Each structure stands twice: as structure tokens, then as C-alpha cells.
Amino acid sequence: MRFSANIVALVLAFSGNTILASPVARRACTVKTQRKAWEDLTDAEKKAYLDADLCLMNTPPITDIPGVKNVWDELQWTHAAQAGYIHFVGTFLPFHRYYVRAHQTLIRDLCGYNGPLPYWHEPGDVGALGKAAILDPKTGFGSGGNGTARCLIDGPFANVTLRIGRNLKAGQEYCVYRAINGVFFNNAAQKNVDKCLAMATFNDAWRCIEAAPHSAGHGGINGLMIDVALSPGDPIFWLHHGWIDKLWWDWESRKLPARLTEGAYFNHSIGGNNTIRGINDPAWVNYFGDNGTVVTLNHVLTSHGLVPNATVADVMDIGGDYVCAEFV
């Protein structure tokens, strides 16, 4: 995906030096946030989490992004604005770990959610996606869409209005829409997960995870979830990427601490390009802080002011001071 010059200009004009230079909030990790499979949450925990997302959808904006109506719009906007720079690149996994943490920070600080951060254990639903607990209309995220627009007809998000377009303008209104595809979801099979976890290098592991497990969740839910820019509008996005983040951590955990260092990750041979298809707009590349076209630990991750910026180095350790989490 390549953005036109005017869209890049809009992003950079909005971001400005103040936000791009914002410091990372530093505090010692003393109590780690638990990350738990959705299927293992109690009904009360599920409701509290769903209510927190509904809360973000009703919380006034906290940035100056034009036309947004709530924090949910802002979260979707910042992903759309960077879509061409956070997929199929070396920062795919680091950015989305940062992004999942940003969502967690917002539901905690703005909506008072302090329960487990759930992820979707996707291999368990291969072959029976339609019966997945995550799609339950009463205790989950609602089932598939209906009608020409494929809008949700049940669950807590059936009447949600989204408004961020691929042109980054907030004006058009549309629903959360899905078109469940169990065949595509078969790529989430455990054998594909195991293949990725067995990869020897970050470069190979990242490409494997993004190719099969990652695409499976998006393609299985389908609808809005297959829009590379706007998919965070569907609340299932956060549990899907919670799972992808767990896969990365599972891979990292096989060789600690070696896989938390630059030598095992981002260098000129295995780091991955920092922009898609070798496109290196100077405005973006200079902003990233890599001092070149290859991703380094100094690469800056941003949410355009929703939470402070971080670097790849900050998010490498899931249990470190920045993310401060553990999978249980």
C-alpha cells in the first residue's frame, strides 16, 4: 500500500515535531498486566472488557485529528495513516505490540479497565470458526454480518458507527461489517504456528507470522478486517493482534536474552526494510530514526499523540518496563 504525497503531508503536518519527539513514559515494571486467552475469561471479565471498548467509542477525542468524534476513531486513524509503513516491513511486529499496548493504556486510563488483556487463541477454532466463543452474540463480539453491507446484526457492536476513510478524512459513516470465511481461517492451524516458531532468524519468523497466522485472523473474520488500513475499526482486531504478539513473544522466549538484542534482530542483513517495497520517502525515513533504510532498535513507533512514542528497543521485552505484561 502506498500513500499519495498529499496524505503523507497530512500525517506529517498533523504530527509535528512536538508529538514526534514526545518522550516515552518511564516507570519500573513492578506488577505485570496479565494477557489471557478470551476463552479463559469469565463472563464477567468478558463483559468488563467489551464495555471498555464501548467506552472508548463514547469518549471524546484527545487529539486534534480533524473530524473524529471519539477515541476509537483516533485509534483507527493512526493505523490507517501509517498502513503503508507498518505492514510487510521489519517493524510489523514491534509496531503492533506498541499499538496493542496503546489500546490497553487507553481502556485503562480513560475507561478504568484493569482486567486481563485478552487475546484470541485462533488454532483452537480452526474447523469450527462459526462456533468460536469470540463470535458469541451474548458473551462475545457478535457473529457475522448480514445484508448487502454485511453489518453486524447482534452483539455489543451491532450499532457502532465508524467514520474514518482510507483517505484519512473523518466524514463518511459506516458499520462494523464481517463476512466470516472458515476456509481462509484454516491458515491459523497449529502446524503453521509451529512452522513460524521454528524459524531461526527474526527476518524469517516475522515474515512467516505475518504471512499465515496473521492473514488467517483477518481473512477469517473478513469484511472490515481485511482492510489493511481500517481493520482496527472491528474490535476483534485487538484480540487477533494480541495473539500475533503472543506468537512473537513465544518465538523470542525460545532464546532469551539473545533475541532481545540488536545482534539477533535488526541489522543490514536481517532487519527488514523500514518502508514497503523499498519506498523511502525522506520525510518518513528521517522521522523513523534508523539513519538508513533498514529497521534498527532506534526506530520510532508513534500513535500521533494518543500515547507517548516508543522505540523498537522499548517493546522488545514483553515483560520490560514499557509493555510490562505476561501471558498466562
Tab-separated table of C-alpha atoms in Angstrom:
chain	number	residue	atom	x	y	z
A	1	MET	CA	0.000	0.000	0.000
A	2	ARG	CA	1.417	3.362	-0.997
A	3	PHE	CA	0.036	6.687	0.159
A	4	SER	CA	-0.054	9.694	-2.093
A	5	ALA	CA	2.124	12.695	-1.300
A	6	ASN	CA	-0.827	14.717	-0.027
A	7	ILE	CA	-1.767	12.062	2.537
A	8	VAL	CA	1.815	11.784	3.786
A	9	ALA	CA	1.870	15.571	4.038
A	10	LEU	CA	-1.347	15.481	6.079
A	11	VAL	CA	0.114	12.946	8.506
A	12	LEU	CA	3.347	14.853	8.949
A	13	ALA	CA	1.597	18.196	9.247
A	14	PHE	CA	-0.649	16.825	11.971
A	15	SER	CA	2.146	15.053	13.807
A	16	GLY	CA	4.553	17.953	14.098
A	17	ASN	CA	7.797	17.942	15.993
A	18	THR	CA	6.181	18.064	19.436
A	19	ILE	CA	4.396	14.747	19.103
A	20	LEU	CA	7.143	13.020	17.162
A	21	ALA	CA	9.662	13.932	19.821
A	22	SER	CA	7.432	13.051	22.773
A	23	PRO	CA	9.254	11.040	25.449
A	24	VAL	CA	8.328	7.518	26.467
A	25	ALA	CA	6.680	7.337	29.864
A	26	ARG	CA	9.225	5.660	32.129
A	27	ARG	CA	8.248	3.701	35.185
A	28	ALA	CA	9.515	0.463	36.615
A	29	CYS	CA	7.563	-2.690	35.816
A	30	THR	CA	6.526	-3.961	39.235
A	31	VAL	CA	3.121	-5.553	38.540
A	32	LYS	CA	2.747	-7.125	35.119
A	33	THR	CA	-0.533	-6.975	33.234
A	34	GLN	CA	-1.910	-10.425	32.571
A	35	ARG	CA	-2.663	-11.419	28.991
A	36	LYS	CA	-5.128	-14.261	28.828
A	37	ALA	CA	-6.974	-16.206	26.123
A	38	TRP	CA	-10.523	-14.958	25.577
A	39	GLU	CA	-11.827	-18.471	26.138
A	40	ASP	CA	-10.329	-18.482	29.644
A	41	LEU	CA	-12.021	-15.276	30.805
A	42	THR	CA	-15.121	-15.418	32.972
A	43	ASP	CA	-18.324	-13.938	31.589
A	44	ALA	CA	-17.900	-11.013	33.982
A	45	GLU	CA	-14.355	-10.378	32.704
A	46	LYS	CA	-15.559	-10.557	29.115
A	47	LYS	CA	-18.302	-8.037	29.781
A	48	ALA	CA	-15.905	-5.654	31.510
A	49	TYR	CA	-13.557	-5.760	28.529
A	50	LEU	CA	-16.348	-5.290	25.960
A	51	ASP	CA	-17.721	-2.399	27.996
A	52	ALA	CA	-14.278	-0.781	27.976
A	53	ASP	CA	-14.182	-0.777	24.178
A	54	LEU	CA	-17.709	0.640	24.088
A	55	CYS	CA	-16.454	3.289	26.484
A	56	LEU	CA	-13.690	4.333	24.050
A	57	MET	CA	-16.339	4.634	21.354
A	58	ASN	CA	-18.129	7.152	23.550
A	59	THR	CA	-15.100	9.019	24.908
A	60	PRO	CA	-14.412	12.439	23.316
A	61	PRO	CA	-11.236	12.780	21.225
A	62	ILE	CA	-7.945	13.557	22.952
A	63	THR	CA	-6.031	14.763	19.866
A	64	ASP	CA	-6.616	17.359	17.169
A	65	ILE	CA	-7.243	14.906	14.312
A	66	PRO	CA	-9.830	16.634	12.113
A	67	GLY	CA	-13.370	15.267	12.135
A	68	VAL	CA	-13.000	12.444	14.664
A	69	LYS	CA	-15.783	12.009	17.196
A	70	ASN	CA	-14.216	9.721	19.773
A	71	VAL	CA	-11.024	7.942	20.838
A	72	TRP	CA	-11.988	4.856	18.822
A	73	ASP	CA	-11.884	6.991	15.677
A	74	GLU	CA	-8.428	8.197	16.682
A	75	LEU	CA	-7.112	4.686	17.168
A	76	GLN	CA	-8.371	3.683	13.738
A	77	TRP	CA	-6.976	6.846	12.152
A	78	THR	CA	-3.431	6.391	13.429
A	79	HIS	CA	-3.282	2.857	11.998
A	80	ALA	CA	-4.707	3.995	8.663
A	81	ALA	CA	-2.263	6.902	8.483
A	82	GLN	CA	0.707	4.535	8.793
A	83	ALA	CA	-0.661	1.475	6.997
A	84	GLY	CA	1.967	1.604	4.258
A	85	TYR	CA	4.783	1.768	6.827
A	86	ILE	CA	3.769	-0.880	9.384
A	87	HIS	CA	2.961	-3.873	7.173
A	88	PHE	CA	5.386	-6.045	5.197
A	89	VAL	CA	8.284	-4.257	6.898
A	90	GLY	CA	10.645	-5.019	9.756
A	91	THR	CA	8.516	-3.041	12.217
A	92	PHE	CA	5.338	-5.060	11.602
A	93	LEU	CA	5.654	-6.970	14.874
A	94	PRO	CA	7.177	-4.166	17.016
A	95	PHE	CA	4.629	-1.590	15.867
A	96	HIS	CA	1.646	-3.815	16.562
A	97	ARG	CA	2.991	-4.701	20.014
A	98	TYR	CA	3.222	-0.960	20.689
A	99	TYR	CA	-0.265	-0.455	19.217
A	100	VAL	CA	-1.843	-3.200	21.355
A	101	ARG	CA	-0.250	-1.598	24.400
A	102	ALA	CA	-1.617	1.794	23.335
A	103	HIS	CA	-5.134	0.356	23.234
A	104	GLN	CA	-4.570	-1.198	26.652
A	105	THR	CA	-3.372	2.132	28.057
A	106	LEU	CA	-6.456	3.924	26.742
A	107	ILE	CA	-9.029	1.467	28.088
A	108	ARG	CA	-7.227	1.569	31.432
A	109	ASP	CA	-6.700	5.309	31.781
A	110	LEU	CA	-9.888	6.546	30.107
A	111	CYS	CA	-12.309	3.739	30.919
A	112	GLY	CA	-10.977	2.222	34.135
A	113	TYR	CA	-10.388	-1.273	32.744
A	114	ASN	CA	-7.925	-3.218	34.889
A	115	GLY	CA	-8.756	-6.802	33.950
A	116	PRO	CA	-6.716	-9.217	31.831
A	117	LEU	CA	-5.858	-8.118	28.315
A	118	PRO	CA	-7.404	-10.856	26.171
A	119	TYR	CA	-6.091	-12.470	23.036
A	120	TRP	CA	-7.767	-14.922	20.662
A	121	HIS	CA	-6.200	-18.387	20.658
A	122	GLU	CA	-7.005	-18.923	17.000
A	123	PRO	CA	-5.787	-22.502	16.323
A	124	GLY	CA	-8.458	-23.762	18.711
A	125	ASP	CA	-11.202	-22.510	16.393
A	126	VAL	CA	-9.837	-23.876	13.118
A	127	GLY	CA	-12.531	-26.012	11.501
A	128	ALA	CA	-15.286	-24.526	13.648
A	129	LEU	CA	-14.960	-20.767	13.257
A	130	GLY	CA	-18.702	-20.199	13.241
A	131	LYS	CA	-18.931	-21.662	16.741
A	132	ALA	CA	-15.987	-19.712	18.172
A	133	ALA	CA	-16.586	-18.224	21.611
A	134	ILE	CA	-15.277	-14.897	20.372
A	135	LEU	CA	-18.240	-14.666	17.962
A	136	ASP	CA	-20.896	-15.395	20.589
A	137	PRO	CA	-23.610	-12.707	20.336
A	138	LYS	CA	-24.186	-12.636	24.107
A	139	THR	CA	-20.745	-13.017	25.671
A	140	GLY	CA	-18.535	-12.226	22.683
A	141	PHE	CA	-18.086	-9.757	19.848
A	142	GLY	CA	-21.131	-10.711	17.808
A	143	SER	CA	-21.366	-13.073	14.866
A	144	GLY	CA	-21.134	-12.365	11.157
A	145	GLY	CA	-22.702	-9.577	9.176
A	146	ASN	CA	-25.935	-9.600	7.224
A	147	GLY	CA	-27.408	-7.858	4.203
A	148	THR	CA	-25.608	-6.160	1.352
A	149	ALA	CA	-23.387	-4.122	3.656
A	150	ARG	CA	-22.645	-7.143	5.894
A	151	CYS	CA	-23.258	-5.025	9.018
A	152	LEU	CA	-23.278	-6.782	12.378
A	153	ILE	CA	-26.761	-7.751	13.461
A	154	ASP	CA	-26.016	-8.884	17.014
A	155	GLY	CA	-23.552	-8.447	19.843
A	156	PRO	CA	-22.400	-5.272	21.610
A	157	PHE	CA	-21.067	-3.587	18.454
A	158	ALA	CA	-24.084	-4.056	16.177
A	159	ASN	CA	-24.965	-0.359	16.184
A	160	VAL	CA	-21.474	1.121	16.197
A	161	THR	CA	-20.786	3.894	13.688
A	162	LEU	CA	-17.316	4.247	12.175
A	163	ARG	CA	-16.227	7.250	10.126
A	164	ILE	CA	-12.536	7.049	9.141
A	165	GLY	CA	-11.993	6.593	5.406
A	166	ARG	CA	-8.953	5.363	3.522
A	167	ASN	CA	-8.289	8.984	2.557
A	168	LEU	CA	-7.908	9.687	6.318
A	169	LYS	CA	-10.881	12.010	6.287
A	170	ALA	CA	-13.471	11.512	9.009
A	171	GLY	CA	-16.839	12.063	7.431
A	172	GLN	CA	-18.321	9.019	5.763
A	173	GLU	CA	-20.238	6.800	8.170
A	174	TYR	CA	-20.329	3.017	8.036
A	175	CYS	CA	-20.833	-0.015	10.265
A	176	VAL	CA	-18.622	-2.767	11.606
A	177	TYR	CA	-19.033	-5.387	8.874
A	178	ARG	CA	-17.942	-9.006	8.585
A	179	ALA	CA	-18.171	-11.933	6.175
A	180	ILE	CA	-16.910	-14.967	8.094
A	181	ASN	CA	-14.668	-17.229	5.987
A	182	GLY	CA	-13.763	-20.516	7.644
A	183	VAL	CA	-11.721	-21.700	4.666
A	184	PHE	CA	-9.310	-18.766	4.850
A	185	PHE	CA	-9.143	-19.161	8.609
A	186	ASN	CA	-7.594	-22.613	8.152
A	187	ASN	CA	-4.237	-20.835	7.821
A	188	ALA	CA	-4.371	-20.380	11.616
A	189	ALA	CA	-3.758	-24.129	12.062
A	190	GLN	CA	-1.237	-25.126	14.709
A	191	LYS	CA	1.115	-26.590	12.102
A	192	ASN	CA	1.529	-23.108	10.617
A	193	VAL	CA	2.187	-21.641	14.047
A	194	ASP	CA	4.780	-24.313	14.781
A	195	LYS	CA	6.497	-23.629	11.469
A	196	CYS	CA	6.900	-19.963	12.356
A	197	LEU	CA	8.155	-20.640	15.873
A	198	ALA	CA	10.828	-22.925	14.467
A	199	MET	CA	12.362	-20.178	12.322
A	200	ALA	CA	15.969	-19.378	13.212
A	201	THR	CA	16.044	-15.651	12.481
A	202	PHE	CA	13.797	-12.706	13.186
A	203	ASN	CA	13.516	-11.938	9.495
A	204	ASP	CA	12.151	-15.412	8.738
A	205	ALA	CA	9.937	-15.582	11.827
A	206	TRP	CA	8.383	-12.171	11.156
A	207	ARG	CA	7.637	-12.987	7.512
A	208	CYS	CA	6.161	-16.357	8.457
A	209	ILE	CA	3.920	-14.916	11.186
A	210	GLU	CA	2.696	-12.082	9.001
A	211	ALA	CA	2.037	-14.431	6.083
A	212	ALA	CA	-0.051	-17.236	7.610
A	213	PRO	CA	-1.232	-16.758	11.230
A	214	HIS	CA	-1.694	-13.030	10.754
A	215	SER	CA	-3.547	-13.240	7.460
A	216	ALA	CA	-5.725	-16.072	8.796
A	217	GLY	CA	-7.336	-13.977	11.507
A	218	HIS	CA	-8.012	-11.056	9.200
A	219	GLY	CA	-9.268	-13.244	6.364
A	220	GLY	CA	-11.329	-15.473	8.622
A	221	ILE	CA	-13.325	-12.577	10.075
A	222	ASN	CA	-13.248	-10.890	6.677
A	223	GLY	CA	-15.209	-7.730	5.896
A	224	LEU	CA	-13.621	-4.738	7.599
A	225	MET	CA	-10.862	-6.951	8.985
A	226	ILE	CA	-9.334	-7.474	5.538
A	227	ASP	CA	-8.900	-3.745	5.008
A	228	VAL	CA	-5.190	-3.292	5.701
A	229	ALA	CA	-5.698	0.304	6.806
A	230	LEU	CA	-9.057	0.356	8.586
A	231	SER	CA	-9.236	-3.075	10.238
A	232	PRO	CA	-8.845	-1.712	13.822
A	233	GLY	CA	-12.407	-0.441	13.499
A	234	ASP	CA	-13.531	-4.008	14.255
A	235	PRO	CA	-12.923	-4.661	17.976
A	236	ILE	CA	-11.841	-8.232	17.198
A	237	PHE	CA	-8.688	-6.685	15.711
A	238	TRP	CA	-7.210	-6.190	19.190
A	239	LEU	CA	-7.614	-9.827	20.216
A	240	HIS	CA	-6.251	-11.016	16.889
A	241	HIS	CA	-3.149	-8.869	17.271
A	242	GLY	CA	-2.877	-9.897	20.899
A	243	TRP	CA	-2.480	-13.433	19.520
A	244	ILE	CA	0.070	-12.330	16.938
A	245	ASP	CA	2.007	-10.579	19.693
A	246	LYS	CA	1.964	-13.787	21.727
A	247	LEU	CA	3.412	-15.714	18.772
A	248	TRP	CA	6.262	-13.221	18.528
A	249	TRP	CA	6.907	-13.488	22.250
A	250	ASP	CA	6.768	-17.292	22.081
A	251	TRP	CA	9.432	-17.113	19.381
A	252	GLU	CA	11.530	-14.641	21.371
A	253	SER	CA	11.246	-16.755	24.500
A	254	ARG	CA	12.963	-19.700	22.863
A	255	LYS	CA	16.314	-17.892	23.014
A	256	LEU	CA	16.424	-15.277	25.732
A	257	PRO	CA	18.076	-12.867	26.149
A	258	ALA	CA	19.726	-13.180	22.735
A	259	ARG	CA	16.532	-12.379	20.838
A	260	LEU	CA	16.106	-9.081	22.680
A	261	THR	CA	19.300	-7.577	21.297
A	262	GLU	CA	20.179	-5.824	18.081
A	263	GLY	CA	22.676	-8.506	17.139
A	264	ALA	CA	19.918	-11.076	16.821
A	265	TYR	CA	17.478	-8.696	15.215
A	266	PHE	CA	17.884	-5.543	13.254
A	267	ASN	CA	20.978	-5.168	11.145
A	268	HIS	CA	21.678	-4.725	7.484
A	269	SER	CA	21.257	-8.381	6.666
A	270	ILE	CA	18.113	-9.398	8.578
A	271	GLY	CA	16.433	-6.239	9.833
A	272	GLY	CA	13.851	-5.724	7.158
A	273	ASN	CA	13.247	-2.581	5.177
A	274	ASN	CA	11.604	0.259	7.076
A	275	THR	CA	9.246	1.128	4.224
A	276	ILE	CA	7.305	-1.123	1.902
A	277	ARG	CA	8.718	-2.204	-1.467
A	278	GLY	CA	11.836	-0.099	-0.984
A	279	ILE	CA	9.879	3.162	-0.999
A	280	ASN	CA	11.863	5.525	1.180
A	281	ASP	CA	10.201	8.902	1.414
A	282	PRO	CA	12.798	11.086	3.196
A	283	ALA	CA	10.156	12.601	5.448
A	284	TRP	CA	9.277	9.194	6.863
A	285	VAL	CA	12.721	7.634	6.861
A	286	ASN	CA	14.280	10.582	8.674
A	287	TYR	CA	11.463	10.528	11.188
A	288	PHE	CA	11.876	6.813	11.901
A	289	GLY	CA	15.362	7.437	13.257
A	290	ASP	CA	17.001	4.444	11.583
A	291	ASN	CA	19.641	6.525	9.800
A	292	GLY	CA	19.048	4.432	6.702
A	293	THR	CA	16.546	2.140	5.069
A	294	VAL	CA	16.849	-0.825	7.450
A	295	VAL	CA	14.955	-1.094	10.729
A	296	THR	CA	17.023	-0.673	13.869
A	297	LEU	CA	16.294	-0.687	17.586
A	298	ASN	CA	16.174	3.124	17.387
A	299	HIS	CA	13.170	3.065	15.048
A	300	VAL	CA	10.413	5.346	16.397
A	301	LEU	CA	6.884	3.994	16.894
A	302	THR	CA	4.077	6.545	17.080
A	303	SER	CA	0.342	6.802	17.692
A	304	HIS	CA	0.184	10.503	16.792
A	305	GLY	CA	-0.262	11.645	20.363
A	306	LEU	CA	-2.663	9.041	21.745
A	307	VAL	CA	0.144	7.664	23.915
A	308	PRO	CA	3.814	8.674	24.024
A	309	ASN	CA	6.115	7.488	21.265
A	310	ALA	CA	8.365	4.498	21.857
A	311	THR	CA	11.194	2.802	20.016
A	312	VAL	CA	11.622	-0.750	18.824
A	313	ALA	CA	14.061	-1.256	21.704
A	314	ASP	CA	11.357	-0.280	24.191
A	315	VAL	CA	8.961	-3.012	23.101
A	316	MET	CA	11.344	-5.923	22.571
A	317	ASP	CA	10.774	-7.447	26.012
A	318	ILE	CA	7.095	-8.136	26.744
A	319	GLY	CA	7.941	-8.122	30.463
A	320	GLY	CA	10.088	-4.999	30.348
A	321	ASP	CA	9.301	-1.581	31.749
A	322	TYR	CA	7.407	-0.362	28.674
A	323	VAL	CA	4.993	-3.239	27.944
A	324	CYS	CA	5.107	-4.807	31.430
A	325	ALA	CA	2.948	-7.824	30.638
A	326	GLU	CA	2.933	-11.602	30.908
A	327	PHE	CA	0.996	-14.302	29.095
A	328	VAL	CA	-0.858	-16.688	31.402
